[in-house]
């Protein structure tokens, strides 16, 4: 088996500041978190931008540039900015970071789905910032739109700057979307997939479902690389099964605020350390950032625009 790439997803757009005091959102906090995760052994960091005043999701190019160049000044880690953005952003706002910063890799969401966060309002009642409650409640009517026209535009934009798409797959039918994009010439094999389990609107996080996704992708593509991320406590068991199957593992506060039951993670780096401990206990090796660049065939840090 090859080496395991550990990705740390630093903040995302699912959790809000009131859910954990440790959720980073200013550029400086995100830069520090990325460096900590890299030092802990993550080869890749996945980055969303947030408004430094109140932690709300942002697509501001200046904020993205500050974060990515700040990380690059201190670390050689691979940086994967989001093009999923948040429920409040248009597709044009979501893809802008790729066009302006020309990253080595960026997320590419493989299809449309309901993306519902509103049930967490049963758990969280008090909010620090006014936007949080409305944002979460608004997802009751949110469809995360990634139609074929938009998939075509996103893949062309990534091709133009040589950014590798990390293909986010939230349900099994989205593998068919990707196969269609390969047939149309928009995506080139070997693909790099990220199975995302446990989003309300997507496939639930069970071992059977993860194996179904892997086996369906095997039938569709033969050879491909893949990682897994899963919501909440499923981050751990989905990751373990996935690396035993030959895949990679994403951790981080974007997907899971906890280190263990009832204990908030103080940093994504704590989850990175835990994932690496387990990976090594299972007799597997962890990829460095440059090994990840080789495995994922990335263009290189010298070809980015930040
Ligand atoms: N937010 C996760 C559910 C993206 O940023 O484009 C998957 C993700 C996608 O990280
Ligand atoms: Zn993300």
GROMACS .gro file of N, CA and C in nm, residues 77-214:
model
  414
   77UNK      N    1   0.344   2.337   0.295
   77UNK     CA    2   0.227   2.248   0.289
   77UNK      C    3   0.146   2.275   0.161
   78UNK      N    4   0.081   2.171   0.108
   78UNK     CA    5  -0.009   2.188  -0.007
   78UNK      C    6  -0.135   2.258   0.043
   79UNK      N    7  -0.180   2.359  -0.031
   79UNK     CA    8  -0.301   2.434   0.010
   79UNK      C    9  -0.411   2.411  -0.092
   80UNK      N   10  -0.525   2.364  -0.043
   80UNK     CA   11  -0.641   2.340  -0.128
   80UNK      C   12  -0.753   2.435  -0.088
   81UNK      N   13  -0.769   2.548  -0.158
   81UNK     CA   14  -0.881   2.636  -0.124
   81UNK      C   15  -1.014   2.573  -0.167
   82UNK      N   16  -1.118   2.615  -0.102
   82UNK     CA   17  -1.252   2.568  -0.135
   82UNK      C   18  -1.305   2.636  -0.261
   83UNK      N   19  -1.382   2.563  -0.341
   83UNK     CA   20  -1.471   2.629  -0.438
   83UNK      C   21  -1.616   2.593  -0.405
   84UNK      N   22  -1.633   2.526  -0.290
   84UNK     CA   23  -1.769   2.498  -0.242
   84UNK      C   24  -1.824   2.620  -0.170
   85UNK      N   25  -1.732   2.693  -0.108
   85UNK     CA   26  -1.770   2.817  -0.041
   85UNK      C   27  -1.869   2.794   0.071
   86UNK      N   28  -1.983   2.859   0.060
   86UNK     CA   29  -2.085   2.847   0.164
   86UNK      C   30  -2.223   2.863   0.100
   87UNK      N   31  -2.329   2.831   0.177
   87UNK     CA   32  -2.465   2.844   0.123
   87UNK      C   33  -2.502   2.985   0.078
   88UNK      N   34  -2.424   3.084   0.118
   88UNK     CA   35  -2.460   3.222   0.083
   88UNK      C   36  -2.390   3.272  -0.043
   89UNK      N   37  -2.311   3.189  -0.108
   89UNK     CA   38  -2.229   3.237  -0.222
   89UNK      C   39  -2.280   3.189  -0.357
   90UNK      N   40  -2.258   3.270  -0.460
   90UNK     CA   41  -2.291   3.231  -0.597
   90UNK      C   42  -2.176   3.145  -0.653
   91UNK      N   43  -2.202   3.069  -0.761
   91UNK     CA   44  -2.093   2.992  -0.823
   91UNK      C   45  -1.977   3.081  -0.868
   92UNK      N   46  -2.006   3.201  -0.916
   92UNK     CA   47  -1.900   3.293  -0.961
   92UNK      C   48  -1.810   3.332  -0.842
   93UNK      N   49  -1.872   3.360  -0.729
   93UNK     CA   50  -1.793   3.394  -0.610
   93UNK      C   51  -1.710   3.274  -0.565
   94UNK      N   52  -1.766   3.155  -0.578
   94UNK     CA   53  -1.696   3.034  -0.530
   94UNK      C   54  -1.571   3.003  -0.612
   95UNK      N   55  -1.578   3.023  -0.744
   95UNK     CA   56  -1.465   2.984  -0.830
   95UNK      C   57  -1.358   3.094  -0.840
   96UNK      N   58  -1.390   3.215  -0.792
   96UNK     CA   59  -1.298   3.329  -0.810
   96UNK      C   60  -1.158   3.303  -0.754
   97UNK      N   61  -1.150   3.232  -0.642
   97UNK     CA   62  -1.019   3.208  -0.579
   97UNK      C   63  -0.925   3.129  -0.671
   98UNK      N   64  -0.981   3.041  -0.751
   98UNK     CA   65  -0.899   2.961  -0.843
   98UNK      C   66  -0.842   3.051  -0.952
   99UNK      N   67  -0.929   3.136  -1.006
   99UNK     CA   68  -0.885   3.225  -1.114
   99UNK      C   69  -0.778   3.322  -1.065
  100UNK      N   70  -0.795   3.375  -0.945
  100UNK     CA   71  -0.702   3.479  -0.902
  100UNK      C   72  -0.574   3.423  -0.841
  101UNK      N   73  -0.580   3.311  -0.772
  101UNK     CA   74  -0.462   3.266  -0.697
  101UNK      C   75  -0.393   3.144  -0.759
  102UNK      N   76  -0.458   3.081  -0.857
  102UNK     CA   77  -0.394   2.971  -0.931
  102UNK      C   78  -0.333   2.864  -0.837
  103UNK      N   79  -0.414   2.806  -0.750
  103UNK     CA   80  -0.358   2.712  -0.651
  103UNK      C   81  -0.316   2.578  -0.714
  104UNK      N   82  -0.243   2.500  -0.636
  104UNK     CA   83  -0.201   2.367  -0.685
  104UNK      C   84  -0.322   2.273  -0.698
  105UNK      N   85  -0.417   2.291  -0.608
  105UNK     CA   86  -0.534   2.203  -0.605
  105UNK      C   87  -0.650   2.286  -0.550
  106UNK      N   88  -0.773   2.249  -0.587
  106UNK     CA   89  -0.891   2.317  -0.530
  106UNK      C   90  -1.004   2.216  -0.527
  107UNK      N   91  -1.099   2.237  -0.437
  107UNK     CA   92  -1.212   2.144  -0.432
  107UNK      C   93  -1.301   2.166  -0.554
  108UNK      N   94  -1.372   2.059  -0.590
  108UNK     CA   95  -1.463   2.059  -0.706
  108UNK      C   96  -1.581   1.973  -0.663
  109UNK      N   97  -1.694   2.036  -0.640
  109UNK     CA   98  -1.809   1.963  -0.585
  109UNK      C   99  -1.886   1.898  -0.699
  110UNK      N  100  -1.907   1.765  -0.687
  110UNK     CA  101  -1.942   1.681  -0.803
  110UNK      C  102  -2.090   1.677  -0.837
  111UNK      N  103  -2.173   1.752  -0.768
  111UNK     CA  104  -2.314   1.752  -0.803
  111UNK      C  105  -2.396   1.831  -0.702
  112UNK      N  106  -2.525   1.841  -0.731
  112UNK     CA  107  -2.614   1.920  -0.645
  112UNK      C  108  -2.674   1.831  -0.537
  113UNK      N  109  -2.702   1.893  -0.426
  113UNK     CA  110  -2.770   1.819  -0.318
  113UNK      C  111  -2.831   1.918  -0.219
  114UNK      N  112  -2.929   1.870  -0.141
  114UNK     CA  113  -2.969   1.948  -0.023
  114UNK      C  114  -2.849   1.948   0.070
  115UNK      N  115  -2.824   2.061   0.135
  115UNK     CA  116  -2.709   2.069   0.227
  115UNK      C  117  -2.762   2.138   0.352
  116UNK      N  118  -2.811   2.056   0.445
  116UNK     CA  119  -2.891   2.110   0.554
  116UNK      C  120  -2.817   2.108   0.687
  117UNK      N  121  -2.808   2.225   0.747
  117UNK     CA  122  -2.743   2.238   0.878
  117UNK      C  123  -2.844   2.272   0.987
  118UNK      N  124  -2.969   2.306   0.947
  118UNK     CA  125  -3.064   2.363   1.043
  118UNK      C  126  -3.093   2.275   1.166
  119UNK      N  127  -3.081   2.139   1.160
  119UNK     CA  128  -3.109   2.061   1.281
  119UNK      C  129  -3.017   2.093   1.399
  120UNK      N  130  -2.899   2.153   1.374
  120UNK     CA  131  -2.811   2.185   1.488
  120UNK      C  132  -2.872   2.294   1.577
  121UNK      N  133  -2.975   2.362   1.526
  121UNK     CA  134  -3.040   2.465   1.609
  121UNK      C  135  -3.110   2.404   1.730
  122UNK      N  136  -3.130   2.272   1.727
  122UNK     CA  137  -3.186   2.207   1.847
  122UNK      C  138  -3.080   2.198   1.956
  123UNK      N  139  -2.954   2.197   1.916
  123UNK     CA  140  -2.846   2.183   2.014
  123UNK      C  141  -2.791   2.319   2.059
  124UNK      N  142  -2.773   2.410   1.963
  124UNK     CA  143  -2.713   2.540   1.995
  124UNK      C  144  -2.823   2.646   1.999
  125UNK      N  145  -2.835   2.714   2.111
  125UNK     CA  146  -2.943   2.814   2.129
  125UNK      C  147  -2.888   2.956   2.140
  126UNK      N  148  -2.770   2.968   2.196
  126UNK     CA  149  -2.711   3.101   2.218
  126UNK      C  150  -2.602   3.126   2.114
  127UNK      N  151  -2.608   3.244   2.051
  127UNK     CA  152  -2.508   3.275   1.948
  127UNK      C  153  -2.439   3.407   1.977
  128UNK      N  154  -2.308   3.405   1.949
  128UNK     CA  155  -2.225   3.520   1.974
  128UNK      C  156  -2.248   3.630   1.869
  129UNK      N  157  -2.268   3.589   1.744
  129UNK     CA  158  -2.283   3.684   1.633
  129UNK      C  159  -2.422   3.670   1.571
  130UNK      N  160  -2.482   3.783   1.530
  130UNK     CA  161  -2.621   3.779   1.480
  130UNK      C  162  -2.640   3.692   1.356
  131UNK      N  163  -2.537   3.679   1.270
  131UNK     CA  164  -2.556   3.605   1.145
  131UNK      C  165  -2.575   3.455   1.164
  132UNK      N  166  -2.524   3.402   1.274
  132UNK     CA  167  -2.512   3.256   1.286
  132UNK      C  168  -2.647   3.184   1.279
  133UNK      N  169  -2.744   3.234   1.355
  133UNK     CA  170  -2.873   3.164   1.364
  133UNK      C  171  -2.945   3.164   1.229
  134UNK      N  172  -2.951   3.280   1.165
  134UNK     CA  173  -3.019   3.291   1.035
  134UNK      C  174  -2.949   3.206   0.929
  135UNK      N  175  -2.819   3.204   0.935
  135UNK     CA  176  -2.739   3.126   0.840
  135UNK      C  177  -2.774   2.977   0.851
  136UNK      N  178  -2.776   2.928   0.973
  136UNK     CA  179  -2.806   2.786   0.994
  136UNK      C  180  -2.951   2.756   0.959
  137UNK      N  181  -3.043   2.844   1.001
  137UNK     CA  182  -3.186   2.823   0.974
  137UNK      C  183  -3.212   2.825   0.824
  138UNK      N  184  -3.140   2.912   0.752
  138UNK     CA  185  -3.162   2.928   0.608
  138UNK      C  186  -3.132   2.802   0.527
  139UNK      N  187  -3.054   2.711   0.584
  139UNK     CA  188  -3.018   2.591   0.507
  139UNK      C  189  -3.136   2.493   0.495
  140UNK      N  190  -3.247   2.521   0.565
  140UNK     CA  191  -3.366   2.437   0.548
  140UNK      C  192  -3.413   2.441   0.402
  141UNK      N  193  -3.390   2.555   0.336
  141UNK     CA  194  -3.434   2.567   0.196
  141UNK      C  195  -3.316   2.575   0.099
  142UNK      N  196  -3.198   2.532   0.143
  142UNK     CA  197  -3.079   2.546   0.057
  142UNK      C  198  -3.054   2.422  -0.028
  143UNK      N  199  -3.036   2.447  -0.156
  143UNK     CA  200  -2.985   2.342  -0.245
  143UNK      C  201  -2.846   2.384  -0.288
  144UNK      N  202  -2.748   2.299  -0.261
  144UNK     CA  203  -2.609   2.325  -0.302
  144UNK      C  204  -2.601   2.293  -0.451
  145UNK      N  205  -2.607   2.399  -0.531
  145UNK     CA  206  -2.624   2.380  -0.677
  145UNK      C  207  -2.490   2.361  -0.746
  146UNK      N  208  -2.476   2.247  -0.810
  146UNK     CA  209  -2.359   2.219  -0.894
  146UNK      C  210  -2.409   2.147  -1.019
  147UNK      N  211  -2.482   2.220  -1.105
  147UNK     CA  212  -2.537   2.158  -1.225
  147UNK      C  213  -2.427   2.138  -1.329
  148UNK      N  214  -2.460   2.070  -1.438
  148UNK     CA  215  -2.355   2.037  -1.535
  148UNK      C  216  -2.290   2.161  -1.596
  149UNK      N  217  -2.371   2.264  -1.620
  149UNK     CA  218  -2.313   2.387  -1.676
  149UNK      C  219  -2.204   2.440  -1.581
  150UNK      N  220  -2.239   2.443  -1.454
  150UNK     CA  221  -2.145   2.493  -1.355
  150UNK      C  222  -2.024   2.399  -1.341
  151UNK      N  223  -2.046   2.269  -1.348
  151UNK     CA  224  -1.933   2.174  -1.343
  151UNK      C  225  -1.839   2.198  -1.461
  152UNK      N  226  -1.897   2.226  -1.577
  152UNK     CA  227  -1.814   2.254  -1.695
  152UNK      C  228  -1.730   2.381  -1.673
  153UNK      N  229  -1.795   2.485  -1.623
  153UNK     CA  230  -1.724   2.613  -1.602
  153UNK      C  231  -1.613   2.595  -1.497
  154UNK      N  232  -1.645   2.527  -1.388
  154UNK     CA  233  -1.545   2.507  -1.282
  154UNK      C  234  -1.426   2.425  -1.335
  155UNK      N  235  -1.455   2.319  -1.412
  155UNK     CA  236  -1.343   2.235  -1.458
  155UNK      C  237  -1.257   2.311  -1.559
  156UNK      N  238  -1.321   2.392  -1.643
  156UNK     CA  239  -1.242   2.473  -1.738
  156UNK      C  240  -1.153   2.573  -1.663
  157UNK      N  241  -1.209   2.636  -1.560
  157UNK     CA  242  -1.132   2.734  -1.483
  157UNK      C  243  -1.012   2.667  -1.417
  158UNK      N  244  -1.031   2.547  -1.366
  158UNK     CA  245  -0.920   2.478  -1.299
  158UNK      C  246  -0.816   2.433  -1.401
  159UNK      N  247  -0.864   2.388  -1.517
  159UNK     CA  248  -0.772   2.346  -1.623
  159UNK      C  249  -0.685   2.464  -1.667
  160UNK      N  250  -0.747   2.581  -1.681
  160UNK     CA  251  -0.674   2.700  -1.728
  160UNK      C  252  -0.555   2.735  -1.640
  161UNK      N  253  -0.569   2.713  -1.508
  161UNK     CA  254  -0.458   2.750  -1.418
  161UNK      C  255  -0.379   2.627  -1.372
  162UNK      N  256  -0.415   2.510  -1.422
  162UNK     CA  257  -0.341   2.388  -1.385
  162UNK      C  258  -0.364   2.343  -1.242
  163UNK      N  259  -0.480   2.379  -1.186
  163UNK     CA  260  -0.513   2.335  -1.049
  163UNK      C  261  -0.578   2.197  -1.055
  164UNK      N  262  -0.529   2.105  -0.973
  164UNK     CA  263  -0.592   1.973  -0.972
  164UNK      C  264  -0.725   1.979  -0.896
  165UNK      N  265  -0.832   1.929  -0.958
  165UNK     CA  266  -0.959   1.926  -0.884
  165UNK      C  267  -0.961   1.811  -0.783
  166UNK      N  268  -0.993   1.845  -0.659
  166UNK     CA  269  -1.023   1.741  -0.559
  166UNK      C  270  -1.174   1.723  -0.564
  167UNK      N  271  -1.218   1.609  -0.612
  167UNK     CA  272  -1.359   1.590  -0.652
  167UNK      C  273  -1.443   1.545  -0.533
  168UNK      N  274  -1.523   1.636  -0.481
  168UNK     CA  275  -1.602   1.608  -0.360
  168UNK      C  276  -1.729   1.533  -0.399
  169UNK      N  277  -1.743   1.412  -0.347
  169UNK     CA  278  -1.856   1.325  -0.382
  169UNK      C  279  -1.940   1.302  -0.257
  170UNK      N  280  -2.063   1.352  -0.260
  170UNK     CA  281  -2.149   1.348  -0.141
  170UNK      C  282  -2.250   1.234  -0.147
  171UNK      N  283  -2.261   1.173  -0.265
  171UNK     CA  284  -2.355   1.062  -0.280
  171UNK      C  285  -2.317   0.984  -0.404
  172UNK      N  286  -2.368   0.861  -0.412
  172UNK     CA  287  -2.316   0.769  -0.513
  172UNK      C  288  -2.344   0.814  -0.656
  173UNK      N  289  -2.458   0.880  -0.679
  173UNK     CA  290  -2.492   0.924  -0.815
  173UNK      C  291  -2.393   1.026  -0.870
  174UNK      N  292  -2.323   1.094  -0.780
  174UNK     CA  293  -2.227   1.195  -0.827
  174UNK      C  294  -2.106   1.131  -0.895
  175UNK      N  295  -2.083   1.003  -0.869
  175UNK     CA  296  -1.976   0.932  -0.941
  175UNK      C  297  -2.013   0.925  -1.090
  176UNK      N  298  -2.142   0.909  -1.119
  176UNK     CA  299  -2.187   0.910  -1.259
  176UNK      C  300  -2.165   1.046  -1.323
  177UNK      N  301  -2.186   1.153  -1.243
  177UNK     CA  302  -2.159   1.288  -1.297
  177UNK      C  303  -2.013   1.299  -1.340
  178UNK      N  304  -1.924   1.249  -1.254
  178UNK     CA  305  -1.781   1.258  -1.285
  178UNK      C  306  -1.746   1.175  -1.408
  179UNK      N  307  -1.808   1.056  -1.418
  179UNK     CA  308  -1.782   0.971  -1.535
  179UNK      C  309  -1.825   1.043  -1.664
  180UNK      N  310  -1.937   1.116  -1.655
  180UNK     CA  311  -1.982   1.193  -1.771
  180UNK      C  312  -1.881   1.302  -1.806
  181UNK      N  313  -1.827   1.369  -1.704
  181UNK     CA  314  -1.728   1.474  -1.728
  181UNK      C  315  -1.600   1.417  -1.789
  182UNK      N  316  -1.566   1.295  -1.751
  182UNK     CA  317  -1.449   1.229  -1.813
  182UNK      C  318  -1.481   1.201  -1.960
  183UNK      N  319  -1.600   1.147  -1.987
  183UNK     CA  320  -1.639   1.118  -2.128
  183UNK      C  321  -1.638   1.245  -2.212
  184UNK      N  322  -1.680   1.356  -2.153
  184UNK     CA  323  -1.685   1.482  -2.227
  184UNK      C  324  -1.549   1.551  -2.239
  185UNK      N  325  -1.449   1.497  -2.168
  185UNK     CA  326  -1.314   1.555  -2.175
  185UNK      C  327  -1.290   1.667  -2.076
  186UNK      N  328  -1.386   1.693  -1.986
  186UNK     CA  329  -1.366   1.799  -1.887
  186UNK      C  330  -1.274   1.756  -1.773
  187UNK      N  331  -1.272   1.627  -1.743
  187UNK     CA  332  -1.182   1.576  -1.639
  187UNK      C  333  -1.094   1.468  -1.700
  188UNK      N  334  -0.969   1.467  -1.655
  188UNK     CA  335  -0.875   1.366  -1.706
  188UNK      C  336  -0.841   1.267  -1.594
  189UNK      N  337  -0.838   1.139  -1.628
  189UNK     CA  338  -0.796   1.039  -1.530
  189UNK      C  339  -0.644   1.037  -1.521
  190UNK      N  340  -0.582   0.993  -1.411
  190UNK     CA  341  -0.647   0.941  -1.291
  190UNK      C  342  -0.707   1.054  -1.205
  191UNK      N  343  -0.826   1.027  -1.153
  191UNK     CA  344  -0.898   1.127  -1.075
  191UNK      C  345  -0.856   1.121  -0.928
  192UNK      N  346  -0.880   1.233  -0.859
  192UNK     CA  347  -0.863   1.236  -0.713
  192UNK      C  348  -0.999   1.272  -0.651
  193UNK      N  349  -1.057   1.175  -0.582
  193UNK     CA  350  -1.191   1.192  -0.524
  193UNK      C  351  -1.181   1.213  -0.373
  194UNK      N  352  -1.277   1.288  -0.322
  194UNK     CA  353  -1.294   1.298  -0.176
  194UNK      C  354  -1.437   1.255  -0.146
  195UNK      N  355  -1.453   1.142  -0.078
  195UNK     CA  356  -1.588   1.101  -0.039
  195UNK      C  357  -1.626   1.177   0.088
  196UNK      N  358  -1.741   1.243   0.081
  196UNK     CA  359  -1.790   1.324   0.194
  196UNK      C  360  -1.914   1.254   0.249
  197UNK      N  361  -1.903   1.198   0.368
  197UNK     CA  362  -2.016   1.124   0.423
  197UNK      C  363  -2.075   1.194   0.544
  198UNK      N  364  -2.206   1.182   0.559
  198UNK     CA  365  -2.269   1.230   0.680
  198UNK      C  366  -2.327   1.370   0.674
  199UNK      N  367  -2.332   1.430   0.554
  199UNK     CA  368  -2.402   1.558   0.538
  199UNK      C  369  -2.551   1.529   0.523
  200UNK      N  370  -2.636   1.606   0.591
  200UNK     CA  371  -2.781   1.586   0.574
  200UNK      C  372  -2.820   1.635   0.434
  201UNK      N  373  -2.855   1.540   0.350
  201UNK     CA  374  -2.876   1.567   0.207
  201UNK      C  375  -2.787   1.476   0.124
  202UNK      N  376  -2.682   1.424   0.185
  202UNK     CA  377  -2.591   1.332   0.117
  202UNK      C  378  -2.597   1.193   0.180
  203UNK      N  379  -2.501   1.109   0.144
  203UNK     CA  380  -2.504   0.969   0.190
  203UNK      C  381  -2.461   0.961   0.337
  204UNK      N  382  -2.531   0.881   0.417
  204UNK     CA  383  -2.492   0.869   0.559
  204UNK      C  384  -2.355   0.801   0.576
  205UNK      N  385  -2.292   0.831   0.690
  205UNK     CA  386  -2.156   0.780   0.716
  205UNK      C  387  -2.162   0.641   0.777
  206UNK      N  388  -2.170   0.539   0.692
  206UNK     CA  389  -2.161   0.401   0.739
  206UNK      C  390  -2.051   0.331   0.660
  207UNK      N  391  -1.999   0.224   0.717
  207UNK     CA  392  -1.892   0.150   0.649
  207UNK      C  393  -1.945   0.092   0.519
  208UNK      N  394  -2.068   0.039   0.522
  208UNK     CA  395  -2.128  -0.014   0.398
  208UNK      C  396  -2.131   0.092   0.289
  209UNK      N  397  -2.172   0.213   0.327
  209UNK     CA  398  -2.181   0.321   0.227
  209UNK      C  399  -2.044   0.361   0.174
  210UNK      N  400  -1.945   0.366   0.262
  210UNK     CA  401  -1.810   0.401   0.216
  210UNK      C  402  -1.761   0.296   0.117
  211UNK      N  403  -1.783   0.168   0.150
  211UNK     CA  404  -1.738   0.061   0.059
  211UNK      C  405  -1.815   0.067  -0.073
  212UNK      N  406  -1.942   0.102  -0.065
  212UNK     CA  407  -2.024   0.116  -0.187
  212UNK      C  408  -1.968   0.226  -0.278
  213UNK      N  409  -1.931   0.338  -0.215
  213UNK     CA  410  -1.872   0.449  -0.293
  213UNK      C  411  -1.739   0.404  -0.357
  214UNK      N  412  -1.654   0.342  -0.277
  214UNK     CA  413  -1.523   0.300  -0.328
  214UNK      C  414  -1.542   0.199  -0.442
   0.00000   0.00000   0.00000
